[in-house]
Coordinates of C-alpha atoms in Angstrom, one line a residue:
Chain A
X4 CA 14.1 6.4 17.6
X5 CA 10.4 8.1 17.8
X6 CA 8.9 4.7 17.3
X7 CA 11.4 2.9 19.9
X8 CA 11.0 5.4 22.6
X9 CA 7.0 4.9 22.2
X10 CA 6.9 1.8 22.4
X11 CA 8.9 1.4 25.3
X12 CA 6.0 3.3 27.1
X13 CA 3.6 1.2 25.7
X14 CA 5.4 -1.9 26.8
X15 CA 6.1 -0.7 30.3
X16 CA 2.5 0.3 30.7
X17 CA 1.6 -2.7 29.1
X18 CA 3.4 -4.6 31.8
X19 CA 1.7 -2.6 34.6
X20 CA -1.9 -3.6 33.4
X21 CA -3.5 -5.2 30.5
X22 CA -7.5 -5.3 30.2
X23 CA -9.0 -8.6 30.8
X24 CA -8.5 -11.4 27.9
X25 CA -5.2 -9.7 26.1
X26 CA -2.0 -10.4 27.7
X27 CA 1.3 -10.4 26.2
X28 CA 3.0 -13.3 24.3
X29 CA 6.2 -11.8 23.4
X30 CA 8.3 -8.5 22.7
X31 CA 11.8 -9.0 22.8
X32 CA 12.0 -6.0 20.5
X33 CA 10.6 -2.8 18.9
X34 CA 10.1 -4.3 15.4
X35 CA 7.7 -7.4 16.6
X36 CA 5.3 -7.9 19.1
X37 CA 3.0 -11.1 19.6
X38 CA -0.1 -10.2 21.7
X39 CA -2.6 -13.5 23.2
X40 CA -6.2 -13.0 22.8
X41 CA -9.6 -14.3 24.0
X42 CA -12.9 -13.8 23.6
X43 CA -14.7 -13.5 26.8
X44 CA -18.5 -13.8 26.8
X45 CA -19.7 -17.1 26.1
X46 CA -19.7 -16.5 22.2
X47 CA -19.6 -20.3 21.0
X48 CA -17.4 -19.9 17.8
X49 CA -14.5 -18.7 20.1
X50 CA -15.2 -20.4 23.2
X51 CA -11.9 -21.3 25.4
X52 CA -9.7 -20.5 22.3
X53 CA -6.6 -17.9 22.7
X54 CA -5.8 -16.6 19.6
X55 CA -2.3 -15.1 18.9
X56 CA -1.6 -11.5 16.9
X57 CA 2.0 -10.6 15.8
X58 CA 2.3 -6.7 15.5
X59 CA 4.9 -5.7 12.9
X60 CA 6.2 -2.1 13.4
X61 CA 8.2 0.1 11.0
X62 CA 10.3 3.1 11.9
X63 CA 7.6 5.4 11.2
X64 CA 4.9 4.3 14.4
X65 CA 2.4 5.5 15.2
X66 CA 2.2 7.7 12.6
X67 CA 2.0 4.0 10.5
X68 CA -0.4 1.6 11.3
X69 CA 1.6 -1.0 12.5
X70 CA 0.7 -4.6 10.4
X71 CA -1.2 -6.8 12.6
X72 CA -2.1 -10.4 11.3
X73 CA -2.7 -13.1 13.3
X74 CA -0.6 -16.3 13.5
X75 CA -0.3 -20.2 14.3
X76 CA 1.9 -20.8 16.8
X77 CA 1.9 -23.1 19.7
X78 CA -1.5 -24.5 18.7
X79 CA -3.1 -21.2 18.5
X80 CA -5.1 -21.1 15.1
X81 CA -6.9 -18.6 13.3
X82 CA -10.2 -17.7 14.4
X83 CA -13.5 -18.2 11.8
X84 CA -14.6 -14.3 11.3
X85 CA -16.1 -13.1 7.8
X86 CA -13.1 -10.3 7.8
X87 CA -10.3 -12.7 8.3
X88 CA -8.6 -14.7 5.9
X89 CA -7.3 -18.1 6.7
X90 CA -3.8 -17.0 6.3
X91 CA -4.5 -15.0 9.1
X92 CA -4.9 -11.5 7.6
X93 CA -7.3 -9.6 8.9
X94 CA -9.7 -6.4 7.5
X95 CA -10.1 -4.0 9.2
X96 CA -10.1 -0.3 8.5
X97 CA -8.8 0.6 11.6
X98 CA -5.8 -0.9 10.8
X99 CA -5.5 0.6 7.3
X100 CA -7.2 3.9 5.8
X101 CA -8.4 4.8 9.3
X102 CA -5.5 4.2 11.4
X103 CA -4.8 7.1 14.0
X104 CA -1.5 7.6 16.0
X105 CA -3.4 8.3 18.6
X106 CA -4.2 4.1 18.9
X107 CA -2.1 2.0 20.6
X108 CA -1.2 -2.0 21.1
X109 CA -3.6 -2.6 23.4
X110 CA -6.8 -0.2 21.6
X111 CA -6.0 -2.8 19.0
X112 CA -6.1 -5.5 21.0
X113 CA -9.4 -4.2 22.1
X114 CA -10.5 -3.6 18.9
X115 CA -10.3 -6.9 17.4
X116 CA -11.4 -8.6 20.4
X117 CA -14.5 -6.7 20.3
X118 CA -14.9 -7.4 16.6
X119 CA -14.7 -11.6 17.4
X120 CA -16.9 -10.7 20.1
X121 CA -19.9 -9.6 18.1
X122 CA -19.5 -12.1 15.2
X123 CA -22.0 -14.8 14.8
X124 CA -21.3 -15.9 11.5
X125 CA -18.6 -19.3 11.4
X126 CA -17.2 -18.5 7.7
X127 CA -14.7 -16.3 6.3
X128 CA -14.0 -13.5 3.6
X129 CA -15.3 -14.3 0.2
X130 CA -12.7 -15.2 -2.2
X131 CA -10.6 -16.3 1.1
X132 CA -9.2 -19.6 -1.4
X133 CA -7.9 -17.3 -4.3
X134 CA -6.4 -14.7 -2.0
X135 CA -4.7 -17.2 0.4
X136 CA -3.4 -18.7 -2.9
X137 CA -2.0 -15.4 -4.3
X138 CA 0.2 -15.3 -1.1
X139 CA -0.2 -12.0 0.4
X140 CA 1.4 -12.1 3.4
X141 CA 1.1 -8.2 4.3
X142 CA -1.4 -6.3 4.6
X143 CA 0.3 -3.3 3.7
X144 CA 0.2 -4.1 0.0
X145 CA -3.5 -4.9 -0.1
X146 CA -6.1 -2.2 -0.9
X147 CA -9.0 -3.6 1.0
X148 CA -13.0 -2.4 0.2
X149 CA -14.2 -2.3 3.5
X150 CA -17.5 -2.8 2.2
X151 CA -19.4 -4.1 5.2
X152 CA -20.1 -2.0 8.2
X153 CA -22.2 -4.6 10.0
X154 CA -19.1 -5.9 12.0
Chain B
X24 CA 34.8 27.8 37.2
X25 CA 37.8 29.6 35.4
X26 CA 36.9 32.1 32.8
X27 CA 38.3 29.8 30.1
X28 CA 36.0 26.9 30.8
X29 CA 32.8 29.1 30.9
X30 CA 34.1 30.6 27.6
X31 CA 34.1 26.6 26.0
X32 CA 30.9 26.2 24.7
X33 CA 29.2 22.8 23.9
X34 CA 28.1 22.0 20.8
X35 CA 26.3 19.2 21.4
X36 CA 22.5 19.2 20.3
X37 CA 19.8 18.5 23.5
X38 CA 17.0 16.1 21.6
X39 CA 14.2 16.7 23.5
X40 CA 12.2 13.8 22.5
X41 CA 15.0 11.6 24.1
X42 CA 15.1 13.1 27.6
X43 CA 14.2 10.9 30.4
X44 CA 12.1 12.3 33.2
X45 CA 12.8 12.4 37.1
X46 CA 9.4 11.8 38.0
X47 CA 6.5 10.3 35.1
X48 CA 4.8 13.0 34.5
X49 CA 0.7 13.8 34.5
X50 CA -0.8 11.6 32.0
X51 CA -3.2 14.7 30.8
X52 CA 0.7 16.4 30.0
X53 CA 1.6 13.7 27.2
X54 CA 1.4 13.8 23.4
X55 CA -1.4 11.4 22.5
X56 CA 0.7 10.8 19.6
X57 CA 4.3 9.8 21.1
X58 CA 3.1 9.6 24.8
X59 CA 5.9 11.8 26.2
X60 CA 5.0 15.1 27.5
X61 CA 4.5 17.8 25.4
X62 CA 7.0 19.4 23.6
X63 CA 6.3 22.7 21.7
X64 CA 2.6 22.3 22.7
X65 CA 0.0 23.3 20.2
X66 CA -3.6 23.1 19.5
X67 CA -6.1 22.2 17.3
X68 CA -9.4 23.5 16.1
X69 CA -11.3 21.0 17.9
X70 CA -9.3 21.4 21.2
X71 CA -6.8 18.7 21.0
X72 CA -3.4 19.2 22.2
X73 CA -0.2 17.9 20.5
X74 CA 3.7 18.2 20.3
X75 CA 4.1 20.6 17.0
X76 CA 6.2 17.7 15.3
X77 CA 3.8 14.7 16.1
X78 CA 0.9 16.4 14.8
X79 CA 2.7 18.1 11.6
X80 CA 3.9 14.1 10.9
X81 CA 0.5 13.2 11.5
X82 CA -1.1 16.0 9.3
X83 CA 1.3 14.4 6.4
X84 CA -0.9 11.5 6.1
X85 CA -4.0 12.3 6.6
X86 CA -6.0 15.2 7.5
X87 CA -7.8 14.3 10.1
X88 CA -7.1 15.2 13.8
X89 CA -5.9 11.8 15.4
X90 CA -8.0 11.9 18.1
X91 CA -11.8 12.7 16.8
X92 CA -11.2 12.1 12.9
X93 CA -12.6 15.4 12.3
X94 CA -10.7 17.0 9.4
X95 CA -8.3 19.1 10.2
X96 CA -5.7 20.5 8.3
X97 CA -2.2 23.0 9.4
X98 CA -3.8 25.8 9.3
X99 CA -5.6 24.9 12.2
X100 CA -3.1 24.5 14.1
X101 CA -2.3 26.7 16.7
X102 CA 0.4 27.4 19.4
X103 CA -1.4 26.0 22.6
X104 CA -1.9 28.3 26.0
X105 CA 1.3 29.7 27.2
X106 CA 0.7 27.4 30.7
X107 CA 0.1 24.1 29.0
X108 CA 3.9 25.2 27.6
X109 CA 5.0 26.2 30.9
X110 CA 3.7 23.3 32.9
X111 CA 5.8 21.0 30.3
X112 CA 8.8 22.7 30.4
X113 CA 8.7 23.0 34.1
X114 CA 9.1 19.7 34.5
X115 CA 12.2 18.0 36.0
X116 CA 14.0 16.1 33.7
X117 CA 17.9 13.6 33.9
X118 CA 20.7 15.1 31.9
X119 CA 21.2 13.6 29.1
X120 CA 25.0 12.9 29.8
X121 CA 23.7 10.6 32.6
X122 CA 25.2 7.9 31.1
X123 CA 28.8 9.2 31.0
X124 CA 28.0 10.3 34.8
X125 CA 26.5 13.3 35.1
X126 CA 23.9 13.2 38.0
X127 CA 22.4 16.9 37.6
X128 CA 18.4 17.3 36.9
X129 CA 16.9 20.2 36.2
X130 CA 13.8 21.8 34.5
X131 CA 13.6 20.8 30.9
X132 CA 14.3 24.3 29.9
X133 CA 17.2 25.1 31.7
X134 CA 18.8 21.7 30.1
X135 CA 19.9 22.8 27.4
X136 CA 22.1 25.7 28.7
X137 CA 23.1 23.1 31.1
X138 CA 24.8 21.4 28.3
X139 CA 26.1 24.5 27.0
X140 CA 27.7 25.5 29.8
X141 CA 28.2 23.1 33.0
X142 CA 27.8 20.0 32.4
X143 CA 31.3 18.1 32.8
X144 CA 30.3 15.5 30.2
X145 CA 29.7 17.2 27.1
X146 CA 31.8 17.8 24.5
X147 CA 33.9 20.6 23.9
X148 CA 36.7 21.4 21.5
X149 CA 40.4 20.5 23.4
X150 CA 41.8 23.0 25.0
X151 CA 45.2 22.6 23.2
X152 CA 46.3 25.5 21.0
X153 CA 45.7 24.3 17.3
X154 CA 44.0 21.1 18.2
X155 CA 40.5 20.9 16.6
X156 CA 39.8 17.3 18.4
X157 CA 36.4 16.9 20.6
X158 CA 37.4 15.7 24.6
X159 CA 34.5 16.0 27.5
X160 CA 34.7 19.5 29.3
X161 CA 36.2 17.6 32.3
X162 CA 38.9 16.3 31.0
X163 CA 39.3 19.5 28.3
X164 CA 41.9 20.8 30.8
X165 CA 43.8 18.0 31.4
X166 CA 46.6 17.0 28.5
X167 CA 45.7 16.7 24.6
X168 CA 44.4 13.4 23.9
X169 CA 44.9 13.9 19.7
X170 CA 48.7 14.0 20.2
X171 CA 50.4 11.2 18.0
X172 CA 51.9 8.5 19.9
X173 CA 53.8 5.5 19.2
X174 CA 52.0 1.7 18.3
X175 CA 53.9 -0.8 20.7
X176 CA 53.6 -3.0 17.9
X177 CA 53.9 -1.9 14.4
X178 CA 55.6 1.2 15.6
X179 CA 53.1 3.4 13.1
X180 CA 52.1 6.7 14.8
X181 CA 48.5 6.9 16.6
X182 CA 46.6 9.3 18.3
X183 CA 46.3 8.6 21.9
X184 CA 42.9 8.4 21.5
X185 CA 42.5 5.9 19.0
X186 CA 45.0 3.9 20.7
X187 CA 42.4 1.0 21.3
X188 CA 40.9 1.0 18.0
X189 CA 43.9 1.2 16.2
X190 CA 44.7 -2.4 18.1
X191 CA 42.0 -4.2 16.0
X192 CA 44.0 -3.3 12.8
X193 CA 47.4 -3.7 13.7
X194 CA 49.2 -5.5 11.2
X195 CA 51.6 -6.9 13.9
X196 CA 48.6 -8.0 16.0
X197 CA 46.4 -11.2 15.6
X198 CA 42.9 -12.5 16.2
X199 CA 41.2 -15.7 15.9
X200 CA 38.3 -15.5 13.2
X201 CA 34.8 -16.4 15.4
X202 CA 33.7 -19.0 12.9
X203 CA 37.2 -21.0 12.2
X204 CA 39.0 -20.6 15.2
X205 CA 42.1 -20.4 13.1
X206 CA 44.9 -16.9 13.4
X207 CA 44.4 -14.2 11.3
X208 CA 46.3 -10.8 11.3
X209 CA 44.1 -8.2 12.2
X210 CA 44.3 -6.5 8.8
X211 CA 43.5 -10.0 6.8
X212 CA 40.3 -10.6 9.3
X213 CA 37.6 -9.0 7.5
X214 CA 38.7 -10.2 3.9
X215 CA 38.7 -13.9 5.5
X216 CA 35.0 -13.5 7.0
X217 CA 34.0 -13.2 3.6
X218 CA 35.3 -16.8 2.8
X219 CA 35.4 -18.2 6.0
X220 CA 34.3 -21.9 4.9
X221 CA 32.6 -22.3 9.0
X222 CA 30.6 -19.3 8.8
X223 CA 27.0 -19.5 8.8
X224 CA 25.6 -17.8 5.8
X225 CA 22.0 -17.9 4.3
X226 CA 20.4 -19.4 0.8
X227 CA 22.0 -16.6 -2.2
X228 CA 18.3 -16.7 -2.7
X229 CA 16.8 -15.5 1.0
X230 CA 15.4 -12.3 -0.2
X231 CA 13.0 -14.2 -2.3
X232 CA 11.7 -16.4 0.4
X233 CA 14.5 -19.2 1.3
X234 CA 14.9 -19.6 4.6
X235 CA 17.6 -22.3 4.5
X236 CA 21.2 -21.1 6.3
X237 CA 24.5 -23.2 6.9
X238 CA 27.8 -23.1 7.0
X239 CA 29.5 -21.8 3.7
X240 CA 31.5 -24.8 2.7
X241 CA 27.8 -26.7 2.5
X242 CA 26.0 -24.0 1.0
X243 CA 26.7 -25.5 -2.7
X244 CA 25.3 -28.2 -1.9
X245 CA 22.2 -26.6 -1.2
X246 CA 22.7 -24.6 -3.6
X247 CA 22.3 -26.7 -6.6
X248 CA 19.2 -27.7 -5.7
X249 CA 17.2 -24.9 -4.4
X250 CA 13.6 -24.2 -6.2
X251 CA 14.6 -20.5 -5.3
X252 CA 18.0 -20.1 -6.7
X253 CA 16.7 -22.1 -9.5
X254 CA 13.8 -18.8 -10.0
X255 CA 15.8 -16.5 -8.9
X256 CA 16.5 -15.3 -12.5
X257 CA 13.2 -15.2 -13.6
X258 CA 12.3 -13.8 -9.9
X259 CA 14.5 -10.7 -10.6
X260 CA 13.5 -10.5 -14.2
X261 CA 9.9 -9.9 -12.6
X262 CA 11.2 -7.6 -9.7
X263 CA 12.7 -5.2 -12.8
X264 CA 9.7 -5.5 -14.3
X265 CA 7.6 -4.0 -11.4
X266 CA 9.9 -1.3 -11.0
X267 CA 9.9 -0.2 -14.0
X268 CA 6.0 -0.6 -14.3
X269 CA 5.9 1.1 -11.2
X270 CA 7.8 4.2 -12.8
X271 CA 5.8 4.0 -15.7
X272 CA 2.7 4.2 -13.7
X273 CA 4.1 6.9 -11.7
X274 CA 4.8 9.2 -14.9
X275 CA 1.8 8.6 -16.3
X276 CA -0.2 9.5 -13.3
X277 CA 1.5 12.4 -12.8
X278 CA 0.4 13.5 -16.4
X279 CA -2.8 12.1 -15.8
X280 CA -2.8 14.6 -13.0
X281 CA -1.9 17.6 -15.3
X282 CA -4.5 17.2 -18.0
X283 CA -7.3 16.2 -15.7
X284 CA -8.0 19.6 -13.8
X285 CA -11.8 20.6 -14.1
X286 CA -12.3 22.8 -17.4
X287 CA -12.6 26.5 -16.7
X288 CA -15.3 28.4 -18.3
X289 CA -14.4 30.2 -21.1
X290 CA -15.1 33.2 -19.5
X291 CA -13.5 32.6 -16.1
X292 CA -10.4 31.8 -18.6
X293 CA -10.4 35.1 -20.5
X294 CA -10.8 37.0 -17.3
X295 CA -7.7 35.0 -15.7
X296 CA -5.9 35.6 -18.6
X297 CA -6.4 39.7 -19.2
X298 CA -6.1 40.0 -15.1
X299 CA -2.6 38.1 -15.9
X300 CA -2.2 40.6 -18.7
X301 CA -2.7 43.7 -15.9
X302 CA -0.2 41.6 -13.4
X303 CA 3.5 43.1 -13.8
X304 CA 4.7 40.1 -11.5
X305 CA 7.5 38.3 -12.3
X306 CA 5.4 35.2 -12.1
X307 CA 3.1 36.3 -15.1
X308 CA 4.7 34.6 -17.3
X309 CA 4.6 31.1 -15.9
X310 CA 0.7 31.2 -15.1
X311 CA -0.4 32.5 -19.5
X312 CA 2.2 29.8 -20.3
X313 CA 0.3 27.6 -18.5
X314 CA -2.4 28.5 -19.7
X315 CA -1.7 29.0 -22.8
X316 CA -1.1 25.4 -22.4
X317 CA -4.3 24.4 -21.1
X318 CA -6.6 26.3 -23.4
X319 CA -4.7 24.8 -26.7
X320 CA -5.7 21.3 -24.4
X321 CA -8.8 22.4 -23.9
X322 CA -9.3 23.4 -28.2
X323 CA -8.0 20.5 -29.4
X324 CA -10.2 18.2 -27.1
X325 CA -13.0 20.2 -27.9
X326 CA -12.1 19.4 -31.7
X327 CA -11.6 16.2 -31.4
X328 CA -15.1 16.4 -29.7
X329 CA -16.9 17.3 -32.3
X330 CA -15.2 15.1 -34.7
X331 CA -16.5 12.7 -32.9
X332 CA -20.1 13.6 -33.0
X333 CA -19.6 14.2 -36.8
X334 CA -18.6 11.0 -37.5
X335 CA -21.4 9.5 -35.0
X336 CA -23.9 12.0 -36.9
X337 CA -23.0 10.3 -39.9
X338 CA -22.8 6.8 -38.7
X339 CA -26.4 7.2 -37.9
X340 CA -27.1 8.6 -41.3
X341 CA -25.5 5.7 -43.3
X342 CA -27.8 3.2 -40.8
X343 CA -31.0 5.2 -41.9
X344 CA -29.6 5.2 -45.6
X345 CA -29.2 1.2 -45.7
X346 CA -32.1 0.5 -43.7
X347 CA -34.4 2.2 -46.6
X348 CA -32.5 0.2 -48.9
X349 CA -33.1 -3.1 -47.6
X350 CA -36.7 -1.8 -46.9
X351 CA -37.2 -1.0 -50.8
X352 CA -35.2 -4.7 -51.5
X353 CA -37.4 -6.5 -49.2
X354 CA -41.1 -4.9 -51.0
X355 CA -39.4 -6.0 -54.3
X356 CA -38.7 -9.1 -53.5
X357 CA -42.1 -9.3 -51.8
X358 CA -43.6 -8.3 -55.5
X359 CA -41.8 -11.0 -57.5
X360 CA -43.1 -13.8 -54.5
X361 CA -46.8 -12.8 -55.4
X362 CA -45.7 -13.1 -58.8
X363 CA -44.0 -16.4 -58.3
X364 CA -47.2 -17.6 -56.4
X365 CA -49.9 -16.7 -58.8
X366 CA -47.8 -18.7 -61.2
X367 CA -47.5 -21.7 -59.4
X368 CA -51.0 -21.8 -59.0
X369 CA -51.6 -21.3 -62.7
X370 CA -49.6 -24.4 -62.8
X371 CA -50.9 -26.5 -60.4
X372 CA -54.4 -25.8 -61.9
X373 CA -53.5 -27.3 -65.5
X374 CA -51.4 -29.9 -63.4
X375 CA -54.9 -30.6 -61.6
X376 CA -57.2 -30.6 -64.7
X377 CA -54.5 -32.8 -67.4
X378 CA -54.5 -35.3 -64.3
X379 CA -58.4 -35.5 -64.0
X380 CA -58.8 -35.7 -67.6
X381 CA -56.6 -38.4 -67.7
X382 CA -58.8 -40.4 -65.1
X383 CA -61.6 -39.0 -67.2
X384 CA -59.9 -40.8 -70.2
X385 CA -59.2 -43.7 -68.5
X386 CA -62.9 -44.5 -67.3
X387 CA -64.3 -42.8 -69.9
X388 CA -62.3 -45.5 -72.3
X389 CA -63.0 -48.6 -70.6
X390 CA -67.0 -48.2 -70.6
X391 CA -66.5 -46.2 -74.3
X392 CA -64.6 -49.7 -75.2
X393 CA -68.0 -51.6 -74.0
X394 CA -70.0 -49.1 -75.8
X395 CA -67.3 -49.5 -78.7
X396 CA -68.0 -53.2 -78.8
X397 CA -71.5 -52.8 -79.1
X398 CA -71.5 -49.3 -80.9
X399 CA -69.1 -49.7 -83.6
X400 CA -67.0 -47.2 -85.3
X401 CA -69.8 -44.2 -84.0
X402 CA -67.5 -44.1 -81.0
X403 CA -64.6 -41.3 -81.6
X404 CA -66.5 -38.3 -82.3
X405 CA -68.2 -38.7 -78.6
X406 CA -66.1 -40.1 -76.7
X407 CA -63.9 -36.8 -77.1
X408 CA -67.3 -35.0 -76.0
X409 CA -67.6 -37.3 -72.8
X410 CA -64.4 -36.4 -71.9
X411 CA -65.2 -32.4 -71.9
X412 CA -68.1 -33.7 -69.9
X413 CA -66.4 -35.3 -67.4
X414 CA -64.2 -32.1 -66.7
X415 CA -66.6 -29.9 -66.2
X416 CA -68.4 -31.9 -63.6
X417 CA -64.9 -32.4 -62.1
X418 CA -64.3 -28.7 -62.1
X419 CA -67.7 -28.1 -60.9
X420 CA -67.0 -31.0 -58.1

């Protein structure tokens, strides 16, 4: 109920405006949301890609992070960053031991766009094979070292 | 209004949280937590303003105010100014019977009396003497809707109200099943959904992973040869597993918990425990249990402490006491070498001088044999002086 009524407000304001490069893919209801991103500066590892994040929700947003991977879907892949797997799970405190309920969709959004934006490195996490073999699919279960603050 | 109505009460609960709002409302009037305007404002330490139940939700995991991460915990929390309050409560909000058809707004605190009291849509008890039924407070006067009234059917007695929903079980009634299409009574429905050969169903094994679905009567077929049904033994054997790992671990951190506590001082202890001695209250007894409890922790791990260092004291001991030993072994053994050494020599020194006398001999014989030829029978007497001869300039070479 408290996480419904929440993000109704965040999808009706998110239908009035969006900041430029984030628009939204899909949210036919309050459990999952699929947001389109882009970078926008002229950043060659991302150059005239859209990359696509799916926002899980559980009953207890925005006091719980909600679990934000990104996806393959209609050609979209996963972008090359050093804090995101190839399965398309990414690292990022914000969206773990720092979460706030004060952030929203789009301060996500915003969040990870500015994080592709001011990568420069093409490769990803180490160890990406072994944990995109031992199948994690959520974040959630995953106590991440957020050991780099460079990014 | 009669006085009879005003004396009906409604008992139905105004959530607060769910009211919509006639006009949206300032956006520096809104939770920064749930985005709807305020409700029970109150403040934090560092200024921020919250509803009462977002930040307490918040504050549950993790101490930190939401909006500047600085740590915060409920004790700093504090009713905010009486006019944030005001302004939130002054705003004009939709009853929330709007649905049923109320169309009255009013400020957010006057809705809840508006419930109470006037609004035609909320529940009240029915007016009918003895009748403990719920009907809206317009239709509260009109007549009892729990009165028992004939099915046309089955002819089983039902109460006005339920009139409709008693339809969908009538025994005399029937429905077509929405996978089938064939007739089912009404009562016989829900035991044929569950064997309804046209209904889709998923893989017995979906909840580890399968994604396959189809209708029931091909299911087998899928069935028997699924990799997941095929692990779905073992799969639950491992689920089991983690839960009961996961208990484990959760017992044995909570007694992990217990004994880790930093060790009071012996003193601080002692003081702790005659002040408990002075306390009379009734909780006394709990707090020298404890720790009583904790000190005998405390000896025993400061006994098996110096065990410890004991044995280590005596570990080192035994090291000193064997390397001397092997010391000592090693000097005699050095001894016997020198010994062994000198001998040798001795021997290699008569080895040297039998074999130079030998080649002495040998020469010495061949030219004595000349001599002998010419000498005679003279010959043995020096022939063995030679010999000595010869070694000593050997020796001396």
């Amino acid at each position: 109920m408290f996480a419904q009524k929440r993000l109704g407000k965040e999808l009706s304001n998110i239908h009035k405006s969006l900041p430029p490069g984030i628009s939204i893919a899909s949210a036919s209801d309050f459990s999952n949301w699929k947001m389109d991103i882009q970078v926008l500066d002229t950043n060659p590892l991302y150059a005239d890609q859209i990359y696509r994040l799916n926002f899980k929700f559980s009953g207890s947003y925005p006091i719980e992070a909600p679990e934000v991977t990104f996806i393959k879907e209609d050609g979209r892949d996963i972008p090359m960053h050093p804090h995101i797997y190839s399965n398309g799970v990414i690292c990022l405190d914000l969206l773990g031991t720092n979460w706030s309920p004060v952030q929203n969709v789009e301060s996500v959004c915003m969040s990870i766009q500015s994080m592709l934006t001011s990568n420069t490195k093409n490769e990803r996490p180490p160890g990406d094979d072994t944990f995109v073999r031992s199948g994690y699919r959520s974040p959630r279960n995953i106590n991440f070292v957020y050991d780099d603050n460079t990014v | 209004m009669s006085p009879s109505r005003s004396s009906r009460n409604s008992l139905q609960s105004v959530d607060l949280r769910a009211l919509d709002y006639l006009t949206s409302p300032s956006a520096n009037l809104l939770c920064p937590i749930c985005h709807a305007p305020l409700i029970t404002p109150v403040q934090t330490r560092c200024l921020h303003t919250f509803c009462s139940a977002c930040i307490s939700l918040s504050l549950e995991r993790s101490s930190t105010c939401p909006v500047d991460r600085k740590p915060l915990n409920h004790d700093d929390v504090t009713p905010a100014p009486i006019m944030i309050a005001n302004l939130v409560n002054d705003l004009v909000v939709l009853c929330p019977n709007r649905e049923k058809g109320c169309t009255t707004s009013c400020a957010r605190w006057l809705v809840e009396s508006h419930i109470r009291e006037d609004c035609e849509y909320a529940t009240v008890k029915c007016a009918k003497e003895g009748c403990d039924g719920m009907v809206e407070r317009r239709e509260a006067e009109g007549e009892c809707v729990h009165e028992e009234v004939e099915c046309a059917f089955c002819e089983g007695a039902v109460r006005k109200l339920d009139v409709e929903l008693h339809y969908k079980e009538c025994p005399k009634l029937s429905s077509d099943c929405r996978h089938c299409s064939k007739s089912f009574p009404n009562p016989e429905l829900a035991a044929h959904k569950l064997i309804c050969p046209d209904e889709i169903i998923d893989c017995a094994a979906s909840h580890f992973g399968c994604s396959f679905s189809s209708r029931r009567s091909e299911l087998d077929e899928h069935l028997s040869h699924c990799h997941f049904v095929a692990l779905t033994p073992i799969l639950q054997l491992h689920t089991e597993r983690i839960e009961t790992l996961e208990l484990e671990n959760k017992a044995i951190r909570q007694k992990l918990d217990l004994l880790v506590p930093p060790r009071p001082l012996p003193t601080q202890l002692s003081g702790a425990t005659s002040s408990a001695a002075n306390d009379s209250s009734s909780g006394r007894d709990m707090t020298s249990e404890m720790q009583d409890y904790t000190y005998h922790l405390y000896s025993e791990y400061e006994q098996l402490r110096s065990d410890v260092e004991r044995l280590n004291a005596q570990i080192r001991e035994l090291d000193v006491k064997q390397d001397m030993a092997r010391f000592n072994e090693g000097l005699r053994y050095n001894d016997e070498m020198t010994g062994v050494r000198a001998a040798i020599n001795g021997l290699r020194m008569q080895l040297h001088w039998l074999v130079a006398s030998r080649r002495e001999a040998g020469t010495g014989g061949a030219g004595a044999g000349g001599a002998r030829s010419v000498a005679g029978s003279s010959a043995s007497g020096d022939g063995r002086r030679m010999s000595v001869d010869s070694v000593r300039q050997v020796v001396k070479l």
